[in-house]
Amino acid sequence: MTDQPTPQYSPATLAVSAGRPPAGPGSAMNEPVWLTSTYGADGPYDYGRTGNPTWDAFETALGALEGGAALVYSAGMAAVAAAVSLVPDGGTVVAPTSAYTGTTALLREAAERGRLVLREVDLTDTDAVVALLPGAAMLIVETPTNPLLDVADLPGLLAAARQSGVLVVVDNTFATPLGQRPLEHGADVVVHSVTKYLSGHSDVILGATVTRDDEAGRALHERLRAHRRLSGSIAGPSEVWLALRGLRTLALRVERAQANATELARRLQEHPVVSRVRHPSLPQDPGHDRARKQMLGFGSIVAVEVGGDADRAERVAAGTRLWVHATSLGGVESTLERRRRHPLEPDDVPVDLLRLSVGVEDVEDLWADLDQALRGSDA
Ligand SMILES: *Cc1c(COP(=O)(O)O)cnc(C)c1O
């Protein structure tokens, strides 16, 4: 069993200290990897699909950061699927037009076979979202939005959803609990792709849900836990151990990556090859004011457009040496990708948009490499 965190600590401290075994003479600093499928009868654990002390350590740490009770899963998509399982048959789900492509695919497939009714909406249009809420079972929120980096009015959406009795799921992968804590605003379920910032080293696929520590939240937690046990969407203990090791440095990584992203966004605006830069740190950005009001920091994803020319964007992605041309985000390594490569990416995403996941390397090295790739991108 792991130590309970002390809630008055700041998030940066909780990331380091929560979920450790109790300190004492000869105690281990870290919860070990419990590689076991079963446990002696009559103890706190019985079978490996039901519980594992390595999961508990990670869940205690993430729960402390989000301010709720966490469950870890085999992937972010397993966490999304678990959250969607809370929708009753035939219930209506209000979801962003430009959600994570896996979430969109999962919801559309479920809608096609009649499992649920799907209403897609631009999440930054608060009035349009609110108009769809009466009678809905679930609202799914992603903010900042991917990949256009606009910011939804999270407190406003949550207040409206509560009034309509709609369950709200917030995918907090982009912001991380250091950027926003949706449960504090009344969200019902936070989901994470732990694959991204929380683990932070591009070496595991994992997911998580977090629910509030009140009666309604605890009931959801038990339903989600049962879903994980019965669907078998459980995480390997070794991967969870790696994720917890990564989580320990979350504050350092996020702080450095955000500083790099803010500086690169500022410089990219002046670049002759670049036609538009999106990052909430930029004062003219659509999400700037809301980000300042409701988030801590502006995140480390930057979107860059290169004059409407998709081929040029591909040449930029192929022309970097330090930046890795790859999908995914949130690792210590900087990566970039033209998003419209993916058929599910909606039409409002420009064809020449490159999504940059800014890592923790030296900002001058990142800039020099990006600059040479942009300058060398003429046909
Ligand atoms: C990557 C991602 C997911 C899916 O997570 P996996 O770990 O790849 O299954 C869900 N939501 C967002 C916002 C993501 O970036």
mmCIF file of C-alpha atoms and ligand atoms in Angstrom:
data_model
loop_
_atom_site.group_PDB
_atom_site.id
_atom_site.type_symbol
_atom_site.label_atom_id
_atom_site.label_comp_id
_atom_site.label_asym_id
_atom_site.label_seq_id
_atom_site.Cartn_x
_atom_site.Cartn_y
_atom_site.Cartn_z
ATOM 1 C CA MET A 1 0.000 0.000 0.000
ATOM 2 C CA THR A 2 1.313 3.419 -0.822
ATOM 3 C CA ASP A 3 1.437 6.559 1.274
ATOM 4 C CA GLN A 4 -1.447 8.976 1.002
ATOM 5 C CA PRO A 5 -0.282 12.335 -0.374
ATOM 6 C CA THR A 6 -0.694 15.510 1.637
ATOM 7 C CA PRO A 7 -3.054 17.651 -0.430
ATOM 8 C CA GLN A 8 -1.626 21.058 0.485
ATOM 9 C CA TYR A 9 1.535 20.414 -1.551
ATOM 10 C CA SER A 10 1.826 22.139 -4.902
ATOM 11 C CA PRO A 11 1.421 20.026 -8.070
ATOM 12 C CA ALA A 12 5.161 20.126 -8.785
ATOM 13 C CA THR A 13 5.794 18.585 -5.349
ATOM 14 C CA LEU A 14 2.990 16.029 -5.662
ATOM 15 C CA ALA A 15 4.417 14.834 -8.985
ATOM 16 C CA VAL A 16 7.619 13.948 -7.127
ATOM 17 C CA SER A 17 6.299 12.745 -3.791
ATOM 18 C CA ALA A 18 2.850 11.160 -4.165
ATOM 19 C CA GLY A 19 2.525 7.397 -4.478
ATOM 20 C CA ARG A 20 5.769 6.388 -2.758
ATOM 21 C CA PRO A 21 6.005 3.548 -0.243
ATOM 22 C CA PRO A 22 5.992 4.793 3.384
ATOM 23 C CA ALA A 23 9.470 6.087 4.298
ATOM 24 C CA GLY A 24 11.310 4.284 7.094
ATOM 25 C CA PRO A 25 14.495 2.402 7.907
ATOM 26 C CA GLY A 26 15.333 0.185 4.931
ATOM 27 C CA SER A 27 12.234 1.176 2.956
ATOM 28 C CA ALA A 28 12.365 1.271 -0.833
ATOM 29 C CA MET A 29 12.226 4.734 -2.430
ATOM 30 C CA ASN A 30 10.039 3.432 -5.278
ATOM 31 C CA GLU A 31 7.211 0.943 -5.468
ATOM 32 C CA PRO A 32 8.743 -1.987 -7.377
ATOM 33 C CA VAL A 33 7.324 -3.586 -10.520
ATOM 34 C CA TRP A 34 4.938 -6.253 -9.261
ATOM 35 C CA LEU A 35 5.179 -8.945 -11.938
ATOM 36 C CA THR A 36 2.558 -11.348 -10.708
ATOM 37 C CA SER A 37 -0.744 -12.647 -12.053
ATOM 38 C CA THR A 38 -2.088 -13.790 -8.691
ATOM 39 C CA TYR A 39 -1.683 -13.204 -4.942
ATOM 40 C CA GLY A 40 -2.053 -15.317 -1.833
ATOM 41 C CA ALA A 41 -5.683 -15.702 -0.828
ATOM 42 C CA ASP A 42 -7.415 -13.396 1.687
ATOM 43 C CA GLY A 43 -5.144 -10.373 1.151
ATOM 44 C CA PRO A 44 -5.843 -6.919 -0.302
ATOM 45 C CA TYR A 45 -5.090 -8.185 -3.857
ATOM 46 C CA ASP A 46 -6.406 -11.380 -5.376
ATOM 47 C CA TYR A 47 -5.867 -11.483 -9.167
ATOM 48 C CA GLY A 48 -3.693 -9.438 -11.511
ATOM 49 C CA ARG A 49 -6.548 -8.241 -13.732
ATOM 50 C CA THR A 50 -8.217 -6.739 -10.662
ATOM 51 C CA GLY A 51 -5.368 -4.969 -8.907
ATOM 52 C CA ASN A 52 -1.615 -4.418 -8.769
ATOM 53 C CA PRO A 53 0.482 -2.370 -6.269
ATOM 54 C CA THR A 54 2.486 -0.791 -9.134
ATOM 55 C CA TRP A 55 -0.793 0.496 -10.614
ATOM 56 C CA ASP A 56 -1.739 1.834 -7.176
ATOM 57 C CA ALA A 57 1.472 3.862 -6.912
ATOM 58 C CA PHE A 58 0.900 5.514 -10.307
ATOM 59 C CA GLU A 59 -2.817 6.039 -9.647
ATOM 60 C CA THR A 60 -2.090 7.664 -6.273
ATOM 61 C CA ALA A 61 0.328 10.110 -7.911
ATOM 62 C CA LEU A 62 -1.947 11.000 -10.853
ATOM 63 C CA GLY A 63 -4.989 11.184 -8.577
ATOM 64 C CA ALA A 64 -3.180 13.657 -6.330
ATOM 65 C CA LEU A 65 -2.263 15.795 -9.357
ATOM 66 C CA GLU A 66 -5.791 15.898 -10.821
ATOM 67 C CA GLY A 67 -7.523 16.053 -7.436
ATOM 68 C CA GLY A 68 -9.442 12.747 -7.689
ATOM 69 C CA ALA A 69 -9.177 8.970 -7.967
ATOM 70 C CA ALA A 70 -7.263 7.591 -10.976
ATOM 71 C CA LEU A 71 -7.363 4.291 -12.877
ATOM 72 C CA VAL A 72 -4.632 3.272 -15.318
ATOM 73 C CA TYR A 73 -5.411 1.442 -18.607
ATOM 74 C CA SER A 74 -3.565 -0.221 -21.477
ATOM 75 C CA ALA A 75 -3.912 2.924 -23.679
ATOM 76 C CA GLY A 76 -5.453 6.358 -23.795
ATOM 77 C CA MET A 77 -8.055 4.878 -26.143
ATOM 78 C CA ALA A 78 -8.938 2.240 -23.520
ATOM 79 C CA ALA A 79 -9.598 5.114 -21.088
ATOM 80 C CA VAL A 80 -11.746 6.894 -23.715
ATOM 81 C CA ALA A 81 -13.662 3.659 -24.386
ATOM 82 C CA ALA A 82 -14.201 3.161 -20.648
ATOM 83 C CA ALA A 83 -15.593 6.704 -20.334
ATOM 84 C CA VAL A 84 -17.893 6.206 -23.349
ATOM 85 C CA SER A 85 -19.151 2.948 -21.772
ATOM 86 C CA LEU A 86 -20.896 5.180 -19.191
ATOM 87 C CA VAL A 87 -23.348 6.360 -21.897
ATOM 88 C CA PRO A 88 -26.638 4.410 -21.720
ATOM 89 C CA ASP A 89 -27.715 2.612 -24.922
ATOM 90 C CA GLY A 90 -29.197 5.117 -27.358
ATOM 91 C CA GLY A 91 -27.913 8.093 -25.331
ATOM 92 C CA THR A 92 -26.686 11.256 -27.019
ATOM 93 C CA VAL A 93 -23.011 12.264 -26.935
ATOM 94 C CA VAL A 94 -21.947 15.835 -27.743
ATOM 95 C CA ALA A 95 -18.341 15.781 -28.971
ATOM 96 C CA PRO A 96 -15.888 18.149 -30.663
ATOM 97 C CA THR A 97 -15.727 18.226 -34.472
ATOM 98 C CA SER A 98 -11.981 18.191 -34.135
ATOM 99 C CA ALA A 99 -11.399 15.728 -31.317
ATOM 100 C CA TYR A 100 -8.455 13.335 -31.187
ATOM 101 C CA THR A 101 -8.915 11.208 -34.337
ATOM 102 C CA GLY A 102 -9.170 7.951 -32.352
ATOM 103 C CA THR A 103 -11.969 9.395 -30.207
ATOM 104 C CA THR A 104 -13.796 10.599 -33.329
ATOM 105 C CA ALA A 105 -13.452 7.182 -34.979
ATOM 106 C CA LEU A 106 -14.675 5.373 -31.865
ATOM 107 C CA LEU A 107 -17.739 7.633 -31.501
ATOM 108 C CA ARG A 108 -18.674 7.541 -35.193
ATOM 109 C CA GLU A 109 -18.446 3.757 -35.276
ATOM 110 C CA ALA A 110 -20.641 3.513 -32.174
ATOM 111 C CA ALA A 111 -23.148 5.934 -33.732
ATOM 112 C CA GLU A 112 -23.243 3.992 -37.023
ATOM 113 C CA ARG A 113 -24.264 0.777 -35.304
ATOM 114 C CA GLY A 114 -26.883 2.561 -33.184
ATOM 115 C CA ARG A 115 -25.111 2.250 -29.852
ATOM 116 C CA LEU A 116 -25.381 6.033 -29.310
ATOM 117 C CA VAL A 117 -26.399 9.272 -31.028
ATOM 118 C CA LEU A 118 -23.494 11.568 -31.907
ATOM 119 C CA ARG A 119 -23.678 15.366 -32.182
ATOM 120 C CA GLU A 120 -20.410 16.966 -33.300
ATOM 121 C CA VAL A 121 -19.895 20.657 -32.578
ATOM 122 C CA ASP A 122 -17.198 23.340 -32.569
ATOM 123 C CA LEU A 123 -16.318 23.374 -28.870
ATOM 124 C CA THR A 124 -15.091 26.967 -28.896
ATOM 125 C CA ASP A 125 -18.639 28.105 -29.819
ATOM 126 C CA THR A 126 -20.053 27.933 -26.285
ATOM 127 C CA ASP A 127 -23.630 28.845 -27.337
ATOM 128 C CA ALA A 128 -23.685 26.089 -29.965
ATOM 129 C CA VAL A 129 -22.514 23.515 -27.403
ATOM 130 C CA VAL A 130 -24.997 24.663 -24.763
ATOM 131 C CA ALA A 131 -27.858 24.420 -27.305
ATOM 132 C CA LEU A 132 -27.072 20.706 -27.787
ATOM 133 C CA LEU A 133 -26.920 19.811 -24.080
ATOM 134 C CA PRO A 134 -30.604 19.362 -23.071
ATOM 135 C CA GLY A 135 -31.366 15.644 -23.168
ATOM 136 C CA ALA A 136 -27.763 14.626 -23.888
ATOM 137 C CA ALA A 137 -26.074 11.942 -21.784
ATOM 138 C CA MET A 138 -22.447 13.026 -22.188
ATOM 139 C CA LEU A 139 -20.338 15.985 -23.284
ATOM 140 C CA ILE A 140 -16.766 15.264 -24.366
ATOM 141 C CA VAL A 141 -14.357 18.188 -24.106
ATOM 142 C CA GLU A 142 -10.813 18.627 -25.422
ATOM 143 C CA THR A 143 -9.139 21.947 -24.732
ATOM 144 C CA PRO A 144 -6.831 23.346 -26.020
ATOM 145 C CA THR A 145 -8.211 21.921 -29.256
ATOM 146 C CA ASN A 146 -6.110 19.665 -31.462
ATOM 147 C CA PRO A 147 -4.433 20.792 -33.710
ATOM 148 C CA LEU A 148 -5.803 24.362 -34.023
ATOM 149 C CA LEU A 149 -4.952 25.192 -30.379
ATOM 150 C CA ASP A 150 -8.056 27.212 -29.699
ATOM 151 C CA VAL A 151 -9.289 27.188 -26.085
ATOM 152 C CA ALA A 152 -12.842 26.253 -25.049
ATOM 153 C CA ASP A 153 -14.615 28.035 -22.183
ATOM 154 C CA LEU A 154 -14.159 25.097 -19.817
ATOM 155 C CA PRO A 155 -15.798 26.639 -16.691
ATOM 156 C CA GLY A 156 -18.738 27.891 -18.802
ATOM 157 C CA LEU A 157 -19.290 24.520 -20.516
ATOM 158 C CA LEU A 158 -19.090 22.673 -17.202
ATOM 159 C CA ALA A 159 -21.608 24.986 -15.529
ATOM 160 C CA ALA A 160 -24.072 24.570 -18.429
ATOM 161 C CA ALA A 161 -23.618 20.796 -18.467
ATOM 162 C CA ARG A 162 -24.261 20.561 -14.738
ATOM 163 C CA GLN A 163 -27.510 22.479 -15.175
ATOM 164 C CA SER A 164 -28.605 20.060 -17.909
ATOM 165 C CA GLY A 165 -27.511 17.014 -15.907
ATOM 166 C CA VAL A 166 -24.997 15.991 -18.580
ATOM 167 C CA LEU A 167 -21.941 13.913 -17.649
ATOM 168 C CA VAL A 168 -18.767 15.731 -18.740
ATOM 169 C CA VAL A 169 -15.610 13.946 -19.851
ATOM 170 C CA VAL A 170 -12.522 16.137 -20.328
ATOM 171 C CA ASP A 171 -9.539 14.802 -22.264
ATOM 172 C CA ASN A 172 -6.738 16.577 -20.384
ATOM 173 C CA THR A 173 -3.861 15.076 -22.395
ATOM 174 C CA PHE A 174 -2.771 18.384 -23.967
ATOM 175 C CA ALA A 175 -3.016 20.627 -20.905
ATOM 176 C CA THR A 176 -1.807 18.095 -18.268
ATOM 177 C CA PRO A 177 -2.908 18.580 -14.624
ATOM 178 C CA LEU A 178 -0.254 21.294 -14.363
ATOM 179 C CA GLY A 179 -2.132 23.358 -16.977
ATOM 180 C CA GLN A 180 -5.721 22.812 -15.770
ATOM 181 C CA ARG A 181 -7.577 20.616 -13.283
ATOM 182 C CA PRO A 182 -11.045 20.014 -14.774
ATOM 183 C CA LEU A 183 -12.385 18.079 -11.764
ATOM 184 C CA GLU A 184 -12.114 21.280 -9.707
ATOM 185 C CA HIS A 185 -14.497 22.960 -12.176
ATOM 186 C CA GLY A 186 -16.966 20.069 -11.802
ATOM 187 C CA ALA A 187 -15.938 17.711 -14.643
ATOM 188 C CA ASP A 188 -17.044 14.122 -13.996
ATOM 189 C CA VAL A 189 -14.278 12.156 -15.724
ATOM 190 C CA VAL A 190 -10.823 13.306 -16.815
ATOM 191 C CA VAL A 191 -9.168 11.055 -19.387
ATOM 192 C CA HIS A 192 -5.499 10.990 -20.313
ATOM 193 C CA SER A 193 -3.318 9.479 -22.925
ATOM 194 C CA VAL A 194 -0.538 8.749 -20.410
ATOM 195 C CA THR A 195 1.512 7.962 -23.529
ATOM 196 C CA LYS A 196 2.069 11.710 -23.989
ATOM 197 C CA TYR A 197 3.181 14.262 -21.359
ATOM 198 C CA LEU A 198 2.525 12.247 -18.203
ATOM 199 C CA SER A 199 5.035 9.519 -19.082
ATOM 200 C CA GLY A 200 6.917 11.921 -21.346
ATOM 201 C CA HIS A 201 9.590 9.748 -22.985
ATOM 202 C CA SER A 202 7.812 8.181 -25.989
ATOM 203 C CA ASP A 203 8.382 4.699 -24.608
ATOM 204 C CA VAL A 204 4.960 3.474 -23.415
ATOM 205 C CA ILE A 205 1.308 3.384 -24.520
ATOM 206 C CA LEU A 206 -0.981 3.870 -21.505
ATOM 207 C CA GLY A 207 -4.145 5.699 -20.498
ATOM 208 C CA ALA A 208 -5.952 6.862 -17.374
ATOM 209 C CA THR A 209 -9.282 8.089 -16.054
ATOM 210 C CA VAL A 210 -9.669 10.285 -12.980
ATOM 211 C CA THR A 211 -12.945 10.914 -11.134
ATOM 212 C CA ARG A 212 -13.913 13.266 -8.296
ATOM 213 C CA ASP A 213 -13.593 12.244 -4.684
ATOM 214 C CA ASP A 214 -17.293 12.704 -3.818
ATOM 215 C CA GLU A 215 -20.243 10.330 -3.789
ATOM 216 C CA ALA A 216 -21.108 10.698 -7.490
ATOM 217 C CA GLY A 217 -17.410 10.504 -8.414
ATOM 218 C CA ARG A 218 -16.836 7.370 -6.356
ATOM 219 C CA ALA A 219 -19.815 5.673 -8.031
ATOM 220 C CA LEU A 220 -18.341 6.476 -11.481
ATOM 221 C CA HIS A 221 -14.944 5.212 -10.323
ATOM 222 C CA GLU A 222 -16.468 1.842 -9.360
ATOM 223 C CA ARG A 223 -18.265 1.560 -12.731
ATOM 224 C CA LEU A 224 -15.028 2.374 -14.572
ATOM 225 C CA ARG A 225 -13.058 -0.075 -12.448
ATOM 226 C CA ALA A 226 -15.573 -2.823 -13.244
ATOM 227 C CA HIS A 227 -15.365 -1.959 -16.950
ATOM 228 C CA ARG A 228 -11.552 -2.227 -16.856
ATOM 229 C CA ARG A 229 -11.685 -5.562 -15.047
ATOM 230 C CA LEU A 230 -14.273 -7.077 -17.379
ATOM 231 C CA SER A 231 -12.957 -5.653 -20.670
ATOM 232 C CA GLY A 232 -9.410 -6.605 -19.666
ATOM 233 C CA SER A 233 -8.038 -3.247 -20.799
ATOM 234 C CA ILE A 234 -5.374 -3.391 -18.095
ATOM 235 C CA ALA A 235 -1.857 -2.007 -18.186
ATOM 236 C CA GLY A 236 1.359 -4.029 -17.879
ATOM 237 C CA PRO A 237 3.051 -3.288 -14.529
ATOM 238 C CA SER A 238 6.423 -2.561 -16.197
ATOM 239 C CA GLU A 239 4.903 0.121 -18.434
ATOM 240 C CA VAL A 240 3.139 1.676 -15.452
ATOM 241 C CA TRP A 241 6.421 1.772 -13.534
ATOM 242 C CA LEU A 242 8.035 3.607 -16.457
ATOM 243 C CA ALA A 243 5.131 6.049 -16.598
ATOM 244 C CA LEU A 244 5.489 6.806 -12.887
ATOM 245 C CA ARG A 245 9.229 7.342 -13.322
ATOM 246 C CA GLY A 246 8.391 9.788 -16.136
ATOM 247 C CA LEU A 247 5.692 11.520 -14.097
ATOM 248 C CA ARG A 248 8.250 12.436 -11.416
ATOM 249 C CA THR A 249 9.784 15.037 -13.759
ATOM 250 C CA LEU A 250 6.495 16.316 -15.246
ATOM 251 C CA ALA A 251 6.849 19.842 -13.859
ATOM 252 C CA LEU A 252 10.432 20.241 -15.109
ATOM 253 C CA ARG A 253 9.620 18.889 -18.559
ATOM 254 C CA VAL A 254 6.445 20.908 -18.996
ATOM 255 C CA GLU A 255 8.089 24.116 -17.790
ATOM 256 C CA ARG A 256 11.023 23.773 -20.193
ATOM 257 C CA ALA A 257 8.923 22.627 -23.144
ATOM 258 C CA GLN A 258 6.490 25.526 -22.669
ATOM 259 C CA ALA A 259 9.320 28.037 -22.509
ATOM 260 C CA ASN A 260 10.803 26.568 -25.710
ATOM 261 C CA ALA A 261 7.403 26.570 -27.438
ATOM 262 C CA THR A 262 6.706 30.191 -26.490
ATOM 263 C CA GLU A 263 10.073 31.336 -27.813
ATOM 264 C CA LEU A 264 9.794 29.309 -31.041
ATOM 265 C CA ALA A 265 6.235 30.571 -31.670
ATOM 266 C CA ARG A 266 7.473 34.159 -31.348
ATOM 267 C CA ARG A 267 10.377 33.588 -33.756
ATOM 268 C CA LEU A 268 8.331 31.554 -36.254
ATOM 269 C CA GLN A 269 5.921 34.465 -36.674
ATOM 270 C CA GLU A 270 8.751 36.456 -38.232
ATOM 271 C CA HIS A 271 9.916 33.645 -40.513
ATOM 272 C CA PRO A 272 9.617 34.444 -44.245
ATOM 273 C CA VAL A 273 8.352 30.949 -45.145
ATOM 274 C CA VAL A 274 5.674 30.847 -42.417
ATOM 275 C CA SER A 275 2.208 32.276 -43.112
ATOM 276 C CA ARG A 276 0.590 31.638 -39.725
ATOM 277 C CA VAL A 277 1.620 30.440 -36.263
ATOM 278 C CA ARG A 278 -0.837 29.227 -33.646
ATOM 279 C CA HIS A 279 0.093 29.055 -29.955
ATOM 280 C CA PRO A 280 -1.999 30.473 -27.099
ATOM 281 C CA SER A 281 1.003 32.521 -25.903
ATOM 282 C CA LEU A 282 0.627 34.792 -28.956
ATOM 283 C CA PRO A 283 -1.555 37.800 -28.031
ATOM 284 C CA GLN A 284 -3.547 37.684 -31.315
ATOM 285 C CA ASP A 285 -4.232 33.937 -30.998
ATOM 286 C CA PRO A 286 -7.950 33.011 -30.704
ATOM 287 C CA GLY A 287 -7.280 31.063 -27.488
ATOM 288 C CA HIS A 288 -5.003 33.616 -25.835
ATOM 289 C CA ASP A 289 -7.494 35.357 -23.524
ATOM 290 C CA ARG A 290 -9.224 32.197 -22.342
ATOM 291 C CA ALA A 291 -5.866 30.454 -21.811
ATOM 292 C CA ARG A 292 -4.687 33.365 -19.662
ATOM 293 C CA LYS A 293 -7.886 33.252 -17.630
ATOM 294 C CA GLN A 294 -8.330 29.537 -17.070
ATOM 295 C CA MET A 295 -4.970 27.815 -17.642
ATOM 296 C CA LEU A 296 -1.532 27.817 -16.060
ATOM 297 C CA GLY A 297 0.817 28.160 -18.997
ATOM 298 C CA PHE A 298 0.149 27.892 -22.717
ATOM 299 C CA GLY A 299 1.254 24.335 -23.486
ATOM 300 C CA SER A 300 4.028 23.172 -25.762
ATOM 301 C CA ILE A 301 2.205 22.339 -28.991
ATOM 302 C CA VAL A 302 2.675 24.902 -31.766
ATOM 303 C CA ALA A 303 0.922 24.828 -35.163
ATOM 304 C CA VAL A 304 2.620 26.354 -38.195
ATOM 305 C CA GLU A 305 1.231 26.985 -41.689
ATOM 306 C CA VAL A 306 3.453 27.435 -44.749
ATOM 307 C CA GLY A 307 1.475 29.424 -47.298
ATOM 308 C CA GLY A 308 -1.253 26.914 -48.128
ATOM 309 C CA ASP A 309 1.245 24.520 -49.668
ATOM 310 C CA ALA A 310 0.837 20.920 -48.406
ATOM 311 C CA ASP A 311 3.878 19.669 -50.355
ATOM 312 C CA ARG A 312 6.052 22.354 -48.819
ATOM 313 C CA ALA A 313 4.839 21.323 -45.353
ATOM 314 C CA GLU A 314 5.839 17.726 -46.134
ATOM 315 C CA ARG A 315 9.270 18.899 -47.308
ATOM 316 C CA VAL A 316 9.765 20.827 -44.058
ATOM 317 C CA ALA A 317 8.865 17.708 -42.035
ATOM 318 C CA ALA A 318 11.260 15.605 -44.114
ATOM 319 C CA GLY A 319 14.008 18.221 -43.959
ATOM 320 C CA THR A 320 14.704 18.403 -40.230
ATOM 321 C CA ARG A 321 17.595 16.567 -38.594
ATOM 322 C CA LEU A 322 16.968 17.102 -34.880
ATOM 323 C CA TRP A 323 13.166 17.342 -34.958
ATOM 324 C CA VAL A 324 11.762 13.874 -35.632
ATOM 325 C CA HIS A 325 9.109 13.532 -38.337
ATOM 326 C CA ALA A 326 6.599 11.398 -36.428
ATOM 327 C CA THR A 327 3.076 11.391 -35.083
ATOM 328 C CA SER A 328 2.302 11.656 -31.355
ATOM 329 C CA LEU A 329 3.402 14.335 -28.923
ATOM 330 C CA GLY A 330 4.417 15.082 -25.366
ATOM 331 C CA GLY A 331 7.852 13.453 -25.259
ATOM 332 C CA VAL A 332 11.130 15.077 -24.245
ATOM 333 C CA GLU A 333 12.025 14.879 -27.958
ATOM 334 C CA SER A 334 10.693 17.460 -30.401
ATOM 335 C CA THR A 335 8.536 16.017 -33.199
ATOM 336 C CA LEU A 336 6.530 17.441 -36.070
ATOM 337 C CA GLU A 337 3.888 16.229 -38.494
ATOM 338 C CA ARG A 338 1.505 17.544 -41.176
ATOM 339 C CA ARG A 339 -1.860 16.720 -39.638
ATOM 340 C CA ARG A 340 -3.909 16.444 -42.854
ATOM 341 C CA ARG A 341 -1.963 13.260 -43.651
ATOM 342 C CA HIS A 342 -4.624 11.649 -41.467
ATOM 343 C CA PRO A 343 -7.891 11.111 -43.385
ATOM 344 C CA LEU A 344 -10.004 11.775 -40.261
ATOM 345 C CA GLU A 345 -8.531 15.236 -39.679
ATOM 346 C CA PRO A 346 -11.401 17.654 -40.445
ATOM 347 C CA ASP A 347 -11.378 20.097 -43.392
ATOM 348 C CA ASP A 348 -11.049 23.166 -41.150
ATOM 349 C CA VAL A 349 -7.481 22.092 -40.429
ATOM 350 C CA PRO A 350 -5.349 23.759 -43.142
ATOM 351 C CA VAL A 351 -3.633 21.313 -45.535
ATOM 352 C CA ASP A 352 -0.250 22.965 -44.879
ATOM 353 C CA LEU A 353 -0.504 22.882 -41.083
ATOM 354 C CA LEU A 354 2.425 21.303 -39.282
ATOM 355 C CA ARG A 355 1.849 20.381 -35.638
ATOM 356 C CA LEU A 356 5.015 20.791 -33.605
ATOM 357 C CA SER A 357 5.389 18.976 -30.288
ATOM 358 C CA VAL A 358 8.143 20.987 -28.668
ATOM 359 C CA GLY A 359 10.492 19.048 -26.402
ATOM 360 C CA VAL A 360 13.127 20.001 -23.844
ATOM 361 C CA GLU A 361 16.209 20.315 -26.064
ATOM 362 C CA ASP A 362 18.211 23.553 -26.252
ATOM 363 C CA VAL A 363 15.977 26.117 -27.913
ATOM 364 C CA GLU A 364 18.767 27.439 -30.160
ATOM 365 C CA ASP A 365 19.392 23.955 -31.594
ATOM 366 C CA LEU A 366 15.653 23.522 -32.185
ATOM 367 C CA TRP A 367 15.430 26.895 -33.896
ATOM 368 C CA ALA A 368 18.480 26.366 -36.122
ATOM 369 C CA ASP A 369 17.151 23.007 -37.353
ATOM 370 C CA LEU A 370 13.633 24.283 -37.986
ATOM 371 C CA ASP A 371 14.951 27.376 -39.737
ATOM 372 C CA GLN A 372 17.149 25.358 -42.127
ATOM 373 C CA ALA A 373 14.251 22.970 -42.913
ATOM 374 C CA LEU A 374 11.897 25.905 -43.617
ATOM 375 C CA ARG A 375 14.459 27.720 -45.769
ATOM 376 C CA GLY A 376 15.307 24.536 -47.664
ATOM 377 C CA SER A 377 11.658 23.720 -48.448
ATOM 378 C CA ASP A 378 11.428 25.410 -51.879
ATOM 379 C CA ALA A 379 10.347 22.954 -54.577
HETATM 380 C C1 LIG B 1 -2.909 10.185 -28.141
HETATM 381 C C2 LIG B 1 -4.198 10.705 -27.645
HETATM 382 C C3 LIG B 1 -5.238 9.832 -27.275
HETATM 383 C C4 LIG B 1 -5.135 8.336 -27.420
HETATM 384 O O1 LIG B 1 -4.176 7.810 -26.541
HETATM 385 P P1 LIG B 1 -3.322 6.461 -26.843
HETATM 386 O O2 LIG B 1 -2.450 6.389 -25.643
HETATM 387 O O3 LIG B 1 -2.610 6.651 -28.130
HETATM 388 O O4 LIG B 1 -4.308 5.337 -26.922
HETATM 389 C C5 LIG B 1 -6.404 10.388 -26.782
HETATM 390 N N1 LIG B 1 -6.559 11.733 -26.676
HETATM 391 C C6 LIG B 1 -5.576 12.598 -27.036
HETATM 392 C C7 LIG B 1 -5.808 14.056 -26.904
HETATM 393 C C8 LIG B 1 -4.367 12.113 -27.523
HETATM 394 O O5 LIG B 1 -3.412 12.973 -27.889
#
